[in-house]
PDB file of C-alpha atoms in Angstrom:
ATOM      1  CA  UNK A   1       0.000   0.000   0.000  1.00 44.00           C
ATOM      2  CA  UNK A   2       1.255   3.318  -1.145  1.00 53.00           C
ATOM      3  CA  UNK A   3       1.415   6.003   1.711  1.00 57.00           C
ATOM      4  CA  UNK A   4      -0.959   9.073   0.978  1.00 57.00           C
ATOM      5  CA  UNK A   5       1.590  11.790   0.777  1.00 64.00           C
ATOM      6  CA  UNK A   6      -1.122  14.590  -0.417  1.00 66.00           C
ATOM      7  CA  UNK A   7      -4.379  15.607  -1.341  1.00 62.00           C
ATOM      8  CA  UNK A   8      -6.707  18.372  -2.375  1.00 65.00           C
ATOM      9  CA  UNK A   9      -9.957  19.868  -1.257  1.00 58.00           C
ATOM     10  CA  UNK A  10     -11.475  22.265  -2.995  1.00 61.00           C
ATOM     11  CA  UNK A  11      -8.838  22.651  -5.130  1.00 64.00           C
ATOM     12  CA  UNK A  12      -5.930  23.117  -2.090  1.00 67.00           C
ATOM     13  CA  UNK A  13      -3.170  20.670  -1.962  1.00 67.00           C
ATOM     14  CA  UNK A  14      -2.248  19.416   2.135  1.00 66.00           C
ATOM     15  CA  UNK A  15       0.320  17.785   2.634  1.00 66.00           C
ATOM     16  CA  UNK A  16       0.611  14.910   4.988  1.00 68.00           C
ATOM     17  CA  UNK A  17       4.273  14.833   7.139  1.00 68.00           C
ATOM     18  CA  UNK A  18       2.568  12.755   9.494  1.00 66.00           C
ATOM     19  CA  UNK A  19       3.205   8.741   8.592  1.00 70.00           C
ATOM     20  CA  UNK A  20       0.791   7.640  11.043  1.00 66.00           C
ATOM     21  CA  UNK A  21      -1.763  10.808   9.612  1.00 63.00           C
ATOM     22  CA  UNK A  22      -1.330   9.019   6.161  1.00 60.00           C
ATOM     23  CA  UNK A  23      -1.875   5.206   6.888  1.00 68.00           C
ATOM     24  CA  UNK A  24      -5.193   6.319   8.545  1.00 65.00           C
ATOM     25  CA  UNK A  25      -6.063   8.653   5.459  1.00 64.00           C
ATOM     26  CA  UNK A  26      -5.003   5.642   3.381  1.00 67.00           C
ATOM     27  CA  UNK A  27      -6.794   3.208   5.190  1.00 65.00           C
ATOM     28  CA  UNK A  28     -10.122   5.291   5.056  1.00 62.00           C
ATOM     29  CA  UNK A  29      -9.662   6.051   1.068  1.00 60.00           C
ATOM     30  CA  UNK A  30      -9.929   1.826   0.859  1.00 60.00           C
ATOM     31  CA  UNK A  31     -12.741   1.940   3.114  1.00 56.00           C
ATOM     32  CA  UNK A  32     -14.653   4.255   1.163  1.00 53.00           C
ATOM     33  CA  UNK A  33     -14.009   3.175  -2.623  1.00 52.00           C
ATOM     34  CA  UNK A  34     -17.248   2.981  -4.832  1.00 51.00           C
ATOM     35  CA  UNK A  35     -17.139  -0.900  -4.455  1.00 51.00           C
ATOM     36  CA  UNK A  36     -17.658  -1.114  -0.572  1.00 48.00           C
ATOM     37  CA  UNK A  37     -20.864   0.640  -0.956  1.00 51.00           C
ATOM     38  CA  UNK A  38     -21.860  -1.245  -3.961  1.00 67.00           C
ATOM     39  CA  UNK A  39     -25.197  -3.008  -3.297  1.00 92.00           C
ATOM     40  CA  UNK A  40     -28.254  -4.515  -5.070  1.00 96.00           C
ATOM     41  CA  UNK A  41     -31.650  -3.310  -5.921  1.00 97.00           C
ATOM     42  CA  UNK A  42     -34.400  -5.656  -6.855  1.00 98.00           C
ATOM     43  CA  UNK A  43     -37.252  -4.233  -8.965  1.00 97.00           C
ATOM     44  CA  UNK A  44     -40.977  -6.421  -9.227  1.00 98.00           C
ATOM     45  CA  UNK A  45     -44.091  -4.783 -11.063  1.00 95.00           C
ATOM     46  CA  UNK A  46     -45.610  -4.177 -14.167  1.00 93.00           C
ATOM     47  CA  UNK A  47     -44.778  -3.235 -17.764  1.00 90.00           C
ATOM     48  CA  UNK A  48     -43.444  -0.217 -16.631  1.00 87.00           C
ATOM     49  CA  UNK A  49     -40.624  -2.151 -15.164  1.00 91.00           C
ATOM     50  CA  UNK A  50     -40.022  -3.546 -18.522  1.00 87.00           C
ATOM     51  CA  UNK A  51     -40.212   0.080 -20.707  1.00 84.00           C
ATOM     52  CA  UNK A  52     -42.581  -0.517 -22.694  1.00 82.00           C
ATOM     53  CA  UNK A  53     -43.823   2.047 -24.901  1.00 78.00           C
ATOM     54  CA  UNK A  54     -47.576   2.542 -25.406  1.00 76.00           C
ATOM     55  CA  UNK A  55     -46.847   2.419 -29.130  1.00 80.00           C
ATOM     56  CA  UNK A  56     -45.461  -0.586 -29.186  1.00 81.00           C
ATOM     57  CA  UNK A  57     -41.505  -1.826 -28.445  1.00 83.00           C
ATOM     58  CA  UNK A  58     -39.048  -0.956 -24.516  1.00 83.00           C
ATOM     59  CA  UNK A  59     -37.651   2.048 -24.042  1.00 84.00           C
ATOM     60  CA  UNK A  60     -33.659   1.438 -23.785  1.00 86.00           C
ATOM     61  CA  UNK A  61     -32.446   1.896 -21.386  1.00 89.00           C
ATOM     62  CA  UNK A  62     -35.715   1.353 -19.049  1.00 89.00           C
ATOM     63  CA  UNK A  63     -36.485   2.976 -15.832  1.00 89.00           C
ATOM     64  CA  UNK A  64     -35.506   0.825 -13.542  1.00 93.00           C
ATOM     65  CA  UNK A  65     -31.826   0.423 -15.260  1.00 92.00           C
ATOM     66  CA  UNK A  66     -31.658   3.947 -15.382  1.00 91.00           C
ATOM     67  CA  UNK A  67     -32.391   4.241 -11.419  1.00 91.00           C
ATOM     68  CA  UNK A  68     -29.706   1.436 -10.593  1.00 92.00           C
ATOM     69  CA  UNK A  69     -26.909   3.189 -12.775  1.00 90.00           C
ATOM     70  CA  UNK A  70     -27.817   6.594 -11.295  1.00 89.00           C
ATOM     71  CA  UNK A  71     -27.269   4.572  -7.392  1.00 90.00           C
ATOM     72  CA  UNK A  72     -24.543   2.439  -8.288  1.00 89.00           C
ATOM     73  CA  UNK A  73     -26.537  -0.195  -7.852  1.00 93.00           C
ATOM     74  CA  UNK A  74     -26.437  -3.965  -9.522  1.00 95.00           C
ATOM     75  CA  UNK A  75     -30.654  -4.156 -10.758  1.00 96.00           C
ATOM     76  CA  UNK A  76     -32.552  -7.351 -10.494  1.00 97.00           C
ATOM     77  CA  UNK A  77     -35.827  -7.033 -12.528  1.00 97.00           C
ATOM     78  CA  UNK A  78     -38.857  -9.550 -12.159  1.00 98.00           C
ATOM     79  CA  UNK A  79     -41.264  -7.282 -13.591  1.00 95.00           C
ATOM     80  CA  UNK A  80     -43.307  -9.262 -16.102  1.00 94.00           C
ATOM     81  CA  UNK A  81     -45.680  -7.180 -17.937  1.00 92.00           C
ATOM     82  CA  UNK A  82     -49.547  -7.178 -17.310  1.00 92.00           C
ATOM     83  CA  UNK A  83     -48.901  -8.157 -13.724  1.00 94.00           C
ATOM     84  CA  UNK A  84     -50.204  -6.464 -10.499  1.00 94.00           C
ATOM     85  CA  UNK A  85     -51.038  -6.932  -6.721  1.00 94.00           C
ATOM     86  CA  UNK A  86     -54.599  -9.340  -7.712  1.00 92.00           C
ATOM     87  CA  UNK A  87     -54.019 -10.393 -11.046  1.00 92.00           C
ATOM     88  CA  UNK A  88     -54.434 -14.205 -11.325  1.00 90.00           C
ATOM     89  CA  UNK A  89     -51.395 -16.441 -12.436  1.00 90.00           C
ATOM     90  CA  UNK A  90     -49.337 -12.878 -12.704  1.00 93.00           C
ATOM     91  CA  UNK A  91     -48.886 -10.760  -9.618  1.00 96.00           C
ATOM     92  CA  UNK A  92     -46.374  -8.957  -7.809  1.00 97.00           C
ATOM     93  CA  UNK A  93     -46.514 -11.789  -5.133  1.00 97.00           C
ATOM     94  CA  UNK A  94     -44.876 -14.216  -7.311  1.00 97.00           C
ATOM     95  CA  UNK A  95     -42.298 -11.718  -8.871  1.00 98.00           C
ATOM     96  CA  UNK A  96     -41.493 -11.616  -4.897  1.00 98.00           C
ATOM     97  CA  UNK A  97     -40.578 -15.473  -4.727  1.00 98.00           C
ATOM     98  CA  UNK A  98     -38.547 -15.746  -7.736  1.00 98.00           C
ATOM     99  CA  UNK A  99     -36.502 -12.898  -6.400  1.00 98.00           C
ATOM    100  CA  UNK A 100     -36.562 -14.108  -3.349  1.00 98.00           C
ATOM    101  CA  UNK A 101     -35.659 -17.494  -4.745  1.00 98.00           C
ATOM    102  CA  UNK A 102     -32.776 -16.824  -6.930  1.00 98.00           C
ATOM    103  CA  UNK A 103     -29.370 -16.846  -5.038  1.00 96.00           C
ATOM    104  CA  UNK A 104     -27.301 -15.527  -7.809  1.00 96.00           C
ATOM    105  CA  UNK A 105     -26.614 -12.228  -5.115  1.00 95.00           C
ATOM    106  CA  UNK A 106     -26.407 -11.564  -1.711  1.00 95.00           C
ATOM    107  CA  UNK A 107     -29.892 -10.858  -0.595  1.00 97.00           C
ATOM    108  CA  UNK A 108     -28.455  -8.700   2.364  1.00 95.00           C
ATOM    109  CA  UNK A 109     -26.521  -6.487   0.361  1.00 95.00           C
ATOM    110  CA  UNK A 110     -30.159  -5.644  -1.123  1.00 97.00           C
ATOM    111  CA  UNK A 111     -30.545  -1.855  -0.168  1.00 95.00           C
ATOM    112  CA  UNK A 112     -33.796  -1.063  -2.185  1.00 96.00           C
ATOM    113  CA  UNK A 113     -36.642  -3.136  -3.552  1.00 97.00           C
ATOM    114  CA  UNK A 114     -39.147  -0.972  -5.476  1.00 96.00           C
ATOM    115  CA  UNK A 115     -42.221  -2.242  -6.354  1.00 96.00           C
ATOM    116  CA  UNK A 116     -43.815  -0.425  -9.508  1.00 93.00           C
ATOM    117  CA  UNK A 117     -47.166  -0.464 -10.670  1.00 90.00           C
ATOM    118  CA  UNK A 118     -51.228  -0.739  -9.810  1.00 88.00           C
ATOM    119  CA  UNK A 119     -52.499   0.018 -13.478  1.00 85.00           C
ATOM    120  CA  UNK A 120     -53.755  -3.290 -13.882  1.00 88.00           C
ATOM    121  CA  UNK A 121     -55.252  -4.100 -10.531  1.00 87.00           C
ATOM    122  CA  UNK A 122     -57.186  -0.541 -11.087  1.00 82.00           C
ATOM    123  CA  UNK A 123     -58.263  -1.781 -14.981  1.00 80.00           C
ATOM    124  CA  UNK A 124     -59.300  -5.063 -13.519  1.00 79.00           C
ATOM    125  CA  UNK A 125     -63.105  -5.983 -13.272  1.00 68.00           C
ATOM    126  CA  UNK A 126     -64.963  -4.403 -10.116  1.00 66.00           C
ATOM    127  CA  UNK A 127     -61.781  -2.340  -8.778  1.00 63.00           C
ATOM    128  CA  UNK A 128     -60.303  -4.762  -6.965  1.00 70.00           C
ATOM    129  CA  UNK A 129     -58.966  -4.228  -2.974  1.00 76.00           C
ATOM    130  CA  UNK A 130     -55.478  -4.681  -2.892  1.00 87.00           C
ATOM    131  CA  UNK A 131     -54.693  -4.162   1.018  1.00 89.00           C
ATOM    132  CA  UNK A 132     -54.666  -7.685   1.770  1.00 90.00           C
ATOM    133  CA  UNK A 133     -51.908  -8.358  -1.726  1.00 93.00           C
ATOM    134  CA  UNK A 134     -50.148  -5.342  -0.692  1.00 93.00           C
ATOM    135  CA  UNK A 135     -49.402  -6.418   3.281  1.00 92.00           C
ATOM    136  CA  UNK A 136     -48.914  -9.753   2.421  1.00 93.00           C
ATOM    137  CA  UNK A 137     -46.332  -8.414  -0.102  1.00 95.00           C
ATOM    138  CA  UNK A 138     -44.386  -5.857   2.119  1.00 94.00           C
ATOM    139  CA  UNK A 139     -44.012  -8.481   4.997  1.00 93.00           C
ATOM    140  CA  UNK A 140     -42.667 -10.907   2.399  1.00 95.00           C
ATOM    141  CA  UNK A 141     -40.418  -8.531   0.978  1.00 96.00           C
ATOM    142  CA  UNK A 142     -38.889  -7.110   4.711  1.00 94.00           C
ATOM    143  CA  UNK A 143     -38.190 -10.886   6.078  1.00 94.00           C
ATOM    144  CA  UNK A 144     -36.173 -11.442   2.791  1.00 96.00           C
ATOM    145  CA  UNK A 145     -34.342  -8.491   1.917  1.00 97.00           C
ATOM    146  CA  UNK A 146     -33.674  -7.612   5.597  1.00 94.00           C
ATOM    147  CA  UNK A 147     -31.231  -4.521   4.819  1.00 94.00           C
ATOM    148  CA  UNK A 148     -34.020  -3.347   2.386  1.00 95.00           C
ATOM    149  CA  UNK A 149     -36.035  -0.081   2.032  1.00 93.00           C
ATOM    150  CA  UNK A 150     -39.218  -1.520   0.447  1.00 95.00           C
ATOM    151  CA  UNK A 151     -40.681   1.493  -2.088  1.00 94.00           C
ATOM    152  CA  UNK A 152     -44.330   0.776  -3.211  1.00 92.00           C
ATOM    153  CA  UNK A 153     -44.817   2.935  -6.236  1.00 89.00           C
ATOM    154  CA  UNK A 154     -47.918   3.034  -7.649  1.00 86.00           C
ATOM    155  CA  UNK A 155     -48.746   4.177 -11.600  1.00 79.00           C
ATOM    156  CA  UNK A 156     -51.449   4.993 -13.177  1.00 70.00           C
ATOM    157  CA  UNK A 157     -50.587   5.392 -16.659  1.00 64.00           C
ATOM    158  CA  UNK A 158     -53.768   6.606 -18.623  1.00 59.00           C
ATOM    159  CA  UNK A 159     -56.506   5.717 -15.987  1.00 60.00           C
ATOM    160  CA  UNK A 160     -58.752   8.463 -15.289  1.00 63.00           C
ATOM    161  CA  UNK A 161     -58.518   8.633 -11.158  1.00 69.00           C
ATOM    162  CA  UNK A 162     -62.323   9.081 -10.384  1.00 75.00           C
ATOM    163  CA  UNK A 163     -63.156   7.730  -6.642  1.00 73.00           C
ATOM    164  CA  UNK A 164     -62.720   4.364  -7.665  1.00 73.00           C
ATOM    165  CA  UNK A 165     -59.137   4.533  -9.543  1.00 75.00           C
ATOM    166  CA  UNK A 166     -58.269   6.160  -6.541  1.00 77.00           C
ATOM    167  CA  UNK A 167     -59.778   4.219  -3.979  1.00 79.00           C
ATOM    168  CA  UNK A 168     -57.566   1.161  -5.925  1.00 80.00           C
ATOM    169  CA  UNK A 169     -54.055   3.224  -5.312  1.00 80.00           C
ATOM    170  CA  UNK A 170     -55.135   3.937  -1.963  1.00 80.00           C
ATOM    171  CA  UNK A 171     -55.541   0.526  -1.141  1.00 83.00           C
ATOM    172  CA  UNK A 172     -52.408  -0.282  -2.354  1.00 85.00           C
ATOM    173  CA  UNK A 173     -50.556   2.286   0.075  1.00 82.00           C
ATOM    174  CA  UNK A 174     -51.530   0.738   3.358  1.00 80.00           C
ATOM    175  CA  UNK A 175     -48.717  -0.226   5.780  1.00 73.00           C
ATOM    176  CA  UNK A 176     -47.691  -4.107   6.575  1.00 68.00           C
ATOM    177  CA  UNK A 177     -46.275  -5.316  10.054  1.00 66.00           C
ATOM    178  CA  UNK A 178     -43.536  -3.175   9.574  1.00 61.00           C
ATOM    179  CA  UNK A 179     -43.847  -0.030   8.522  1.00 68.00           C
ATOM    180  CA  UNK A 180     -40.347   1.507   9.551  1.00 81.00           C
ATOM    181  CA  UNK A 181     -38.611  -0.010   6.245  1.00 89.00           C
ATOM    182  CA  UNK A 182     -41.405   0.557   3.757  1.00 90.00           C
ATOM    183  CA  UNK A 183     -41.688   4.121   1.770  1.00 88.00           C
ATOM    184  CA  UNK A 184     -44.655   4.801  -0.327  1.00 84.00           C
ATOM    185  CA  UNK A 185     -44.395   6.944  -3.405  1.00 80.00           C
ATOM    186  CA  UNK A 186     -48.121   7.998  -3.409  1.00 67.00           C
ATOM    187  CA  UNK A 187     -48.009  12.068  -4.423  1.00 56.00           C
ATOM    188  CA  UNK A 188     -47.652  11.326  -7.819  1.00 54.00           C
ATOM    189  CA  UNK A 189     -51.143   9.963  -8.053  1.00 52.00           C
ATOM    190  CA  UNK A 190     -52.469  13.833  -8.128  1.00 48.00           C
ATOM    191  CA  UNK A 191     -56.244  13.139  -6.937  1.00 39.00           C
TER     192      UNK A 191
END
């Protein structure tokens, strides 16, 4: 290991005379490097998760890639499109155990899981009530990704939010058994 002689702040140069001054200073630059903090971020939802374009095709790069790069983060996306919190054979619940399932990371250097979407559950027949999916979910989600904030994002895409589009994200934002690890992102449904 090199001995940290100098450095600059704001465009100063210090020197270091101390030896013992600079193995500290060195041994906190290795502490801090970009890789220590590096971390995961697992993504479930809807086609929103996957980009795609109401005309047709993905955006490239898609949201959630763009979110990991801007953290630093390595992404791990089991959004499947058409899925939501109550949608038979395609919800959010099972994105939750494939994630949860696959060991190909460490699931406690998980630091975020966002969960994006809602659209469908608030297109489906007889607006459906998605407090029960949406505990059941967050618990899941905080006993496996234990190091986890748990961000429940819900979009609306081009639903009209009368009372019972709204009543639908509402439903969605309730809190599970523990509510000290899991945001909501619920101003951006303007109702």
């Amino acid at each position: 290991m090199a001995n940290v002689k100098e450095f600059e702040v704001l465009g100063r140069v210090i020197n270091i005379r101390d030896p013992q001054a600079r193995a500290a200073i060195e041994n906190l630059i290795e502490e801090i490097k970009p890789e220590a903090y590096a971390g995961e971020m697992v993504v479930l939802g809807d086609s929103f998760t996957q980009g795609y374009l109401s005309g047709g095709g993905y955006a490239n790069p898609n949201m959630p890639t763009i979110i990991a790069n801007e953290l630093g983060l390595n992404l791990h996306n089991y959004g499947v499109n058409a899925s939501g919190y109550t949608i038979d054979g395609n919800n959010f619940q099972s994105q939750a155990e494939r994630a949860i399932a696959d060991t190909s990371y460490d699931h406690s250097k998980v630091k975020y899981v966002l969960v994006i979407g809602g659209i469908n559950d608030a297109n489906a027949a007889g607006f459906p009530n998605c407090t029960q999916a949406s505990k059941i979910l967050q618990n899941t989600l905080t006993n496996a990704f234990v190091n986890a904030t748990i961000w429940i994002i819900p979009n609306w895409g081009a639903v009209a939010l009368d009372i019972q589009h709204t009543e639908v994200f509402r439903s969605i934002c309730v809190v599970g058994n523990d509510n000290s690890r899991v945001t909501f992102f619920y101003d951006n449904l303007k109702t």
